[in-house]
mmCIF file of C-alpha atoms in Angstrom:
data_model
loop_
_atom_site.group_PDB
_atom_site.id
_atom_site.type_symbol
_atom_site.label_atom_id
_atom_site.label_comp_id
_atom_site.label_asym_id
_atom_site.label_seq_id
_atom_site.Cartn_x
_atom_site.Cartn_y
_atom_site.Cartn_z
ATOM 1 C CA UNK A 646 160.442 -30.175 -16.221
ATOM 2 C CA UNK A 647 158.109 -29.921 -13.213
ATOM 3 C CA UNK A 648 157.251 -33.062 -11.282
ATOM 4 C CA UNK A 649 154.141 -34.739 -12.683
ATOM 5 C CA UNK A 650 151.982 -36.967 -10.487
ATOM 6 C CA UNK A 651 149.082 -37.264 -12.899
ATOM 7 C CA UNK A 652 147.400 -40.633 -12.512
ATOM 8 C CA UNK A 653 149.064 -41.427 -9.185
ATOM 9 C CA UNK A 654 147.048 -42.301 -6.097
ATOM 10 C CA UNK A 655 148.742 -41.427 -2.818
ATOM 11 C CA UNK A 656 147.994 -42.088 0.830
ATOM 12 C CA UNK A 657 149.488 -39.470 3.149
ATOM 13 C CA UNK A 658 149.341 -40.026 6.904
ATOM 14 C CA UNK A 659 149.254 -37.178 9.381
ATOM 15 C CA UNK A 660 147.835 -34.974 6.623
ATOM 16 C CA UNK A 661 145.501 -32.810 8.675
ATOM 17 C CA UNK A 662 148.168 -30.164 9.206
ATOM 18 C CA UNK A 663 151.873 -29.377 8.973
ATOM 19 C CA UNK A 664 154.095 -31.234 6.540
ATOM 20 C CA UNK A 665 151.428 -33.832 5.774
ATOM 21 C CA UNK A 666 148.967 -31.150 4.732
ATOM 22 C CA UNK A 667 151.608 -29.452 2.579
ATOM 23 C CA UNK A 668 152.421 -32.782 0.918
ATOM 24 C CA UNK A 669 148.768 -33.540 0.229
ATOM 25 C CA UNK A 670 148.132 -30.090 -1.245
ATOM 26 C CA UNK A 671 151.190 -30.272 -3.477
ATOM 27 C CA UNK A 672 150.377 -33.802 -4.635
ATOM 28 C CA UNK A 673 146.888 -32.686 -5.628
ATOM 29 C CA UNK A 674 148.293 -29.652 -7.459
ATOM 30 C CA UNK A 675 150.629 -31.973 -9.377
ATOM 31 C CA UNK A 676 147.776 -34.180 -10.556
ATOM 32 C CA UNK A 677 147.572 -36.946 -7.954
ATOM 33 C CA UNK A 678 144.516 -38.248 -6.190
ATOM 34 C CA UNK A 679 144.950 -38.197 -2.431
ATOM 35 C CA UNK A 680 143.726 -40.115 0.570
ATOM 36 C CA UNK A 681 144.540 -37.988 3.604
ATOM 37 C CA UNK A 682 144.590 -39.776 6.942
ATOM 38 C CA UNK A 683 144.855 -38.544 10.509
ATOM 39 C CA UNK A 684 143.290 -38.846 13.932
ATOM 40 C CA UNK A 685 142.380 -35.133 13.716
ATOM 41 C CA UNK A 686 139.041 -35.580 11.970
ATOM 42 C CA UNK A 687 137.763 -32.015 11.722
ATOM 43 C CA UNK A 688 141.037 -30.625 10.387
ATOM 44 C CA UNK A 689 141.564 -33.557 8.017
ATOM 45 C CA UNK A 690 138.067 -33.353 6.582
ATOM 46 C CA UNK A 691 138.509 -29.615 6.002
ATOM 47 C CA UNK A 692 141.768 -30.120 4.089
ATOM 48 C CA UNK A 693 140.233 -32.866 1.949
ATOM 49 C CA UNK A 694 137.145 -30.758 1.219
ATOM 50 C CA UNK A 695 139.345 -27.870 0.102
ATOM 51 C CA UNK A 696 141.055 -30.154 -2.425
ATOM 52 C CA UNK A 697 137.802 -31.234 -4.053
ATOM 53 C CA UNK A 698 136.919 -34.584 -5.658
ATOM 54 C CA UNK A 699 140.574 -35.617 -5.997
ATOM 55 C CA UNK A 700 140.822 -36.063 -2.218
ATOM 56 C CA UNK A 701 139.297 -38.207 0.495
ATOM 57 C CA UNK A 702 139.780 -38.092 4.239
ATOM 58 C CA UNK A 703 139.957 -41.248 6.358
ATOM 59 C CA UNK A 704 140.273 -41.291 10.118
ATOM 60 C CA UNK A 705 143.258 -43.509 10.686
ATOM 61 C CA UNK A 706 145.221 -44.675 13.709
ATOM 62 C CA UNK A 707 148.638 -45.626 12.338
ATOM 63 C CA UNK A 708 149.337 -47.862 15.325
ATOM 64 C CA UNK A 709 146.408 -50.154 14.479
ATOM 65 C CA UNK A 710 146.745 -52.827 11.791
ATOM 66 C CA UNK A 711 143.002 -52.931 11.058
ATOM 67 C CA UNK A 712 142.954 -49.167 10.635
ATOM 68 C CA UNK A 713 145.726 -49.515 8.045
ATOM 69 C CA UNK A 714 143.714 -52.114 6.137
ATOM 70 C CA UNK A 715 140.700 -49.803 6.127
ATOM 71 C CA UNK A 716 142.766 -46.861 4.842
ATOM 72 C CA UNK A 717 144.232 -48.905 1.987
ATOM 73 C CA UNK A 718 140.782 -50.252 1.108
ATOM 74 C CA UNK A 719 139.415 -46.692 1.082
ATOM 75 C CA UNK A 720 142.080 -45.629 -1.411
ATOM 76 C CA UNK A 721 141.396 -48.555 -3.726
ATOM 77 C CA UNK A 722 137.621 -48.165 -3.425
ATOM 78 C CA UNK A 723 137.768 -44.452 -4.181
ATOM 79 C CA UNK A 724 140.423 -44.352 -6.885
ATOM 80 C CA UNK A 725 141.049 -47.930 -8.037
ATOM 81 C CA UNK A 726 144.707 -48.272 -7.047
ATOM 82 C CA UNK A 727 147.434 -47.116 -4.677
ATOM 83 C CA UNK A 728 150.812 -45.951 -5.961
ATOM 84 C CA UNK A 729 152.346 -43.905 -3.163
ATOM 85 C CA UNK A 730 152.512 -44.067 0.622
ATOM 86 C CA UNK A 731 153.910 -41.167 2.624
ATOM 87 C CA UNK A 732 154.508 -42.221 6.235
ATOM 88 C CA UNK A 733 154.343 -38.727 7.666
ATOM 89 C CA UNK A 734 152.343 -39.113 10.897
ATOM 90 C CA UNK A 735 154.431 -38.614 14.026
ATOM 91 C CA UNK A 736 154.414 -37.373 17.579
ATOM 92 C CA UNK A 737 157.239 -35.382 19.127
ATOM 93 C CA UNK A 738 158.605 -34.699 22.573
ATOM 94 C CA UNK A 739 162.057 -34.282 24.058
ATOM 95 C CA UNK A 740 163.636 -35.197 27.344
ATOM 96 C CA UNK A 741 167.048 -36.223 28.660
ATOM 97 C CA UNK A 742 167.241 -40.012 28.694
ATOM 98 C CA UNK A 743 167.683 -40.109 32.471
ATOM 99 C CA UNK A 744 164.379 -38.250 32.862
ATOM 100 C CA UNK A 745 162.421 -39.890 30.033
ATOM 101 C CA UNK A 746 159.178 -41.654 30.882
ATOM 102 C CA UNK A 747 159.279 -45.216 29.485
ATOM 103 C CA UNK A 748 155.571 -44.948 28.690
ATOM 104 C CA UNK A 749 156.262 -41.889 26.539
ATOM 105 C CA UNK A 750 159.112 -43.719 24.794
ATOM 106 C CA UNK A 751 156.734 -46.566 24.011
ATOM 107 C CA UNK A 752 154.101 -44.168 22.640
ATOM 108 C CA UNK A 753 156.663 -42.479 20.385
ATOM 109 C CA UNK A 754 157.904 -45.822 19.092
ATOM 110 C CA UNK A 755 154.354 -46.983 18.379
ATOM 111 C CA UNK A 756 153.444 -43.947 16.272
ATOM 112 C CA UNK A 757 156.792 -43.071 14.714
ATOM 113 C CA UNK A 758 158.180 -46.543 14.008
ATOM 114 C CA UNK A 759 155.583 -49.276 14.371
ATOM 115 C CA UNK A 760 153.107 -47.123 12.434
ATOM 116 C CA UNK A 761 155.310 -46.920 9.321
ATOM 117 C CA UNK A 762 156.180 -50.619 9.704
ATOM 118 C CA UNK A 763 152.480 -51.488 9.607
ATOM 119 C CA UNK A 764 152.031 -49.107 6.689
ATOM 120 C CA UNK A 765 154.702 -50.766 4.571
ATOM 121 C CA UNK A 766 153.113 -54.142 5.280
ATOM 122 C CA UNK A 767 149.641 -52.838 4.454
ATOM 123 C CA UNK A 768 150.438 -51.246 1.093
ATOM 124 C CA UNK A 769 152.913 -53.786 -0.269
ATOM 125 C CA UNK A 770 150.366 -56.294 -1.659
ATOM 126 C CA UNK A 771 148.336 -53.588 -3.401
ATOM 127 C CA UNK A 772 151.413 -51.906 -4.866
ATOM 128 C CA UNK A 773 152.822 -55.258 -5.946
ATOM 129 C CA UNK A 774 149.574 -56.103 -7.729
ATOM 130 C CA UNK A 775 149.661 -52.708 -9.443
ATOM 131 C CA UNK A 776 153.186 -53.171 -10.754
ATOM 132 C CA UNK A 777 155.086 -51.158 -8.160
ATOM 133 C CA UNK A 778 154.985 -47.957 -6.195
ATOM 134 C CA UNK A 779 156.835 -45.565 -3.930
ATOM 135 C CA UNK A 780 157.020 -45.392 -0.143
ATOM 136 C CA UNK A 781 158.424 -42.240 1.433
ATOM 137 C CA UNK A 782 159.195 -42.449 5.143
ATOM 138 C CA UNK A 783 159.500 -39.108 6.900
ATOM 139 C CA UNK A 784 162.329 -39.586 9.375
ATOM 140 C CA UNK A 785 164.268 -36.662 10.858
ATOM 141 C CA UNK A 786 167.605 -34.990 11.308
ATOM 142 C CA UNK A 787 167.401 -36.862 14.624
ATOM 143 C CA UNK A 788 167.554 -40.053 12.550
ATOM 144 C CA UNK A 789 170.911 -39.013 11.102
ATOM 145 C CA UNK A 790 172.779 -37.719 14.154
ATOM 146 C CA UNK A 791 172.459 -37.599 17.899
ATOM 147 C CA UNK A 792 170.575 -34.571 19.230
ATOM 148 C CA UNK A 793 170.366 -33.538 22.866
ATOM 149 C CA UNK A 794 167.068 -34.569 24.448
ATOM 150 C CA UNK A 795 166.071 -36.783 21.525
ATOM 151 C CA UNK A 796 166.703 -40.215 23.007
ATOM 152 C CA UNK A 797 163.151 -41.491 22.464
ATOM 153 C CA UNK A 798 162.317 -39.539 19.321
ATOM 154 C CA UNK A 799 165.737 -40.195 17.823
ATOM 155 C CA UNK A 800 165.506 -43.925 18.560
ATOM 156 C CA UNK A 801 162.268 -44.094 16.584
ATOM 157 C CA UNK A 802 163.629 -42.041 13.696
ATOM 158 C CA UNK A 803 166.886 -44.020 13.504
ATOM 159 C CA UNK A 804 164.746 -47.151 13.506
ATOM 160 C CA UNK A 805 162.677 -45.758 10.640
ATOM 161 C CA UNK A 806 165.891 -45.167 8.716
ATOM 162 C CA UNK A 807 166.818 -48.827 9.162
ATOM 163 C CA UNK A 808 163.318 -49.975 8.260
ATOM 164 C CA UNK A 809 163.549 -47.951 5.062
ATOM 165 C CA UNK A 810 166.784 -49.585 3.953
ATOM 166 C CA UNK A 811 165.512 -53.086 4.666
ATOM 167 C CA UNK A 812 162.197 -52.453 2.914
ATOM 168 C CA UNK A 813 164.051 -51.090 -0.114
ATOM 169 C CA UNK A 814 165.955 -54.374 -0.350
ATOM 170 C CA UNK A 815 162.946 -56.590 0.158
ATOM 171 C CA UNK A 816 160.419 -54.724 -1.994
ATOM 172 C CA UNK A 817 162.683 -53.589 -4.824
ATOM 173 C CA UNK A 818 162.114 -56.761 -6.870
ATOM 174 C CA UNK A 819 158.396 -55.896 -6.849
ATOM 175 C CA UNK A 820 159.069 -52.451 -8.288
ATOM 176 C CA UNK A 821 158.405 -50.733 -4.964
ATOM 177 C CA UNK A 822 160.883 -47.989 -4.102
ATOM 178 C CA UNK A 823 161.403 -47.001 -0.461
ATOM 179 C CA UNK A 824 163.262 -43.854 0.599
ATOM 180 C CA UNK A 825 163.577 -41.764 3.748
ATOM 181 C CA UNK A 826 163.422 -37.986 4.091
ATOM 182 C CA UNK A 827 165.111 -36.338 7.073
ATOM 183 C CA UNK A 828 163.731 -32.871 7.864
ATOM 184 C CA UNK A 829 165.422 -30.654 10.371
ATOM 185 C CA UNK A 830 163.475 -27.919 12.134
ATOM 186 C CA UNK A 831 160.448 -27.079 9.984
ATOM 187 C CA UNK A 832 157.859 -24.409 10.747
ATOM 188 C CA UNK A 833 154.959 -26.532 11.995
ATOM 189 C CA UNK A 834 153.105 -26.936 15.271
ATOM 190 C CA UNK A 835 155.758 -29.474 16.313
ATOM 191 C CA UNK A 836 158.495 -26.827 16.240
ATOM 192 C CA UNK A 837 156.573 -23.943 17.793
ATOM 193 C CA UNK A 838 158.875 -24.233 20.829
ATOM 194 C CA UNK A 839 161.683 -22.694 18.755
ATOM 195 C CA UNK A 840 159.864 -19.394 19.035
ATOM 196 C CA UNK A 841 160.800 -18.011 15.616
ATOM 197 C CA UNK A 842 162.197 -18.683 12.176
ATOM 198 C CA UNK A 843 165.884 -18.274 12.996
ATOM 199 C CA UNK A 844 167.804 -21.502 13.563
ATOM 200 C CA UNK A 845 171.480 -20.962 14.395
ATOM 201 C CA UNK A 846 172.258 -24.706 14.356
ATOM 202 C CA UNK A 847 171.470 -24.814 10.618
ATOM 203 C CA UNK A 848 174.092 -23.311 8.290
ATOM 204 C CA UNK A 849 171.304 -21.688 6.276
ATOM 205 C CA UNK A 850 170.320 -19.931 9.498
ATOM 206 C CA UNK A 851 166.589 -20.591 9.458
ATOM 207 C CA UNK A 852 163.949 -23.236 9.937
ATOM 208 C CA UNK A 853 162.439 -24.802 6.836
ATOM 209 C CA UNK A 854 158.952 -24.473 5.419
ATOM 210 C CA UNK A 855 156.627 -27.483 5.040
ATOM 211 C CA UNK A 856 156.475 -26.899 1.295
ATOM 212 C CA UNK A 857 160.247 -27.327 1.040
ATOM 213 C CA UNK A 858 159.897 -30.842 2.391
ATOM 214 C CA UNK A 859 156.807 -31.509 0.267
ATOM 215 C CA UNK A 860 158.653 -30.806 -2.986
ATOM 216 C CA UNK A 861 161.259 -33.448 -2.201
ATOM 217 C CA UNK A 862 158.565 -35.951 -1.208
ATOM 218 C CA UNK A 863 156.704 -35.293 -4.471
ATOM 219 C CA UNK A 864 159.877 -35.934 -6.448
ATOM 220 C CA UNK A 865 160.430 -39.245 -4.660
ATOM 221 C CA UNK A 866 156.825 -40.214 -5.384
ATOM 222 C CA UNK A 867 157.193 -39.432 -9.081
ATOM 223 C CA UNK A 868 158.551 -41.433 -11.981
ATOM 224 C CA UNK A 869 161.437 -38.952 -12.140
ATOM 225 C CA UNK A 870 162.869 -40.846 -9.139
ATOM 226 C CA UNK A 871 162.432 -44.235 -10.801
ATOM 227 C CA UNK A 872 165.992 -45.416 -9.996
ATOM 228 C CA UNK A 873 166.141 -43.980 -6.483
ATOM 229 C CA UNK A 874 165.536 -46.384 -3.608
ATOM 230 C CA UNK A 875 167.064 -46.923 -0.193
ATOM 231 C CA UNK A 876 168.226 -43.296 -0.119
ATOM 232 C CA UNK A 877 168.368 -40.994 2.916
ATOM 233 C CA UNK A 878 167.793 -37.363 1.977
ATOM 234 C CA UNK A 879 168.248 -34.540 4.491
ATOM 235 C CA UNK A 880 166.120 -31.381 4.274
ATOM 236 C CA UNK A 881 167.587 -29.550 7.240
ATOM 237 C CA UNK A 882 169.303 -26.413 6.035
ATOM 238 C CA UNK A 883 172.648 -28.184 6.253
ATOM 239 C CA UNK A 884 172.337 -28.922 9.976
ATOM 240 C CA UNK A 885 173.416 -32.553 9.647
ATOM 241 C CA UNK A 886 176.282 -31.801 7.253
ATOM 242 C CA UNK A 887 178.849 -31.283 9.982
ATOM 243 C CA UNK A 888 179.308 -31.394 13.708
ATOM 244 C CA UNK A 889 177.721 -28.140 14.733
ATOM 245 C CA UNK A 890 176.411 -28.902 18.245
ATOM 246 C CA UNK A 891 172.765 -28.633 19.171
ATOM 247 C CA UNK A 892 172.867 -27.417 22.758
ATOM 248 C CA UNK A 893 170.011 -27.508 25.214
ATOM 249 C CA UNK A 894 169.023 -24.193 26.760
ATOM 250 C CA UNK A 895 170.247 -23.925 30.320
ATOM 251 C CA UNK A 896 168.027 -25.993 32.572
ATOM 252 C CA UNK A 897 165.655 -26.826 29.751
ATOM 253 C CA UNK A 898 163.724 -29.884 28.655
ATOM 254 C CA UNK A 899 163.744 -28.795 24.981
#
């Protein structure tokens, strides 16, 4: 049976493009109502408009607690409830630790870890009042294993993995499930530096497509995953299954 999200209301951060856009489009196709959030207003508004009356766009800074409150209020005002949060928004850069700028580390932590932390806090009361819900945190392969050049990004994504497990324990009694998804290289603007679709570090030999991540996220949002919480699910072409090294190009800041 296909996943059915009819009647669900979802808030997807970072939904103006990439994986967030793919998730929002799939959710809408599966019957959900969607609040798309991003700091990219023009792109976000265009995606929401293309989805019709089942979608709303809200400009949203995930690092700001008041912005989170406004996004949750917008979902409830528009659609009467909130059942799903997808913490998808992220920023990405790589650098050897010895060369990393502490200011850039702090920025990555604020968006990629503090943002989801604030999101969990913001949606929990509304989901609790509605009888439960599902939070899907988009972590990374870099949250499952060490990757060269990913000291800052990996620290945030490992932290998000830990946040997910703790939130699953704390919110489970309220019927709120919390799971993490760990994409490897996926064909979005964030992976344009790979320069193609081949990916020798993944046993499947290629980068993923945003829709391949979106289908897993939709499943986790659905009632079909009703007994799944605290899980860590890799969507990385098998890259994290073993110890295949991820080597930096010679002299590169990948």
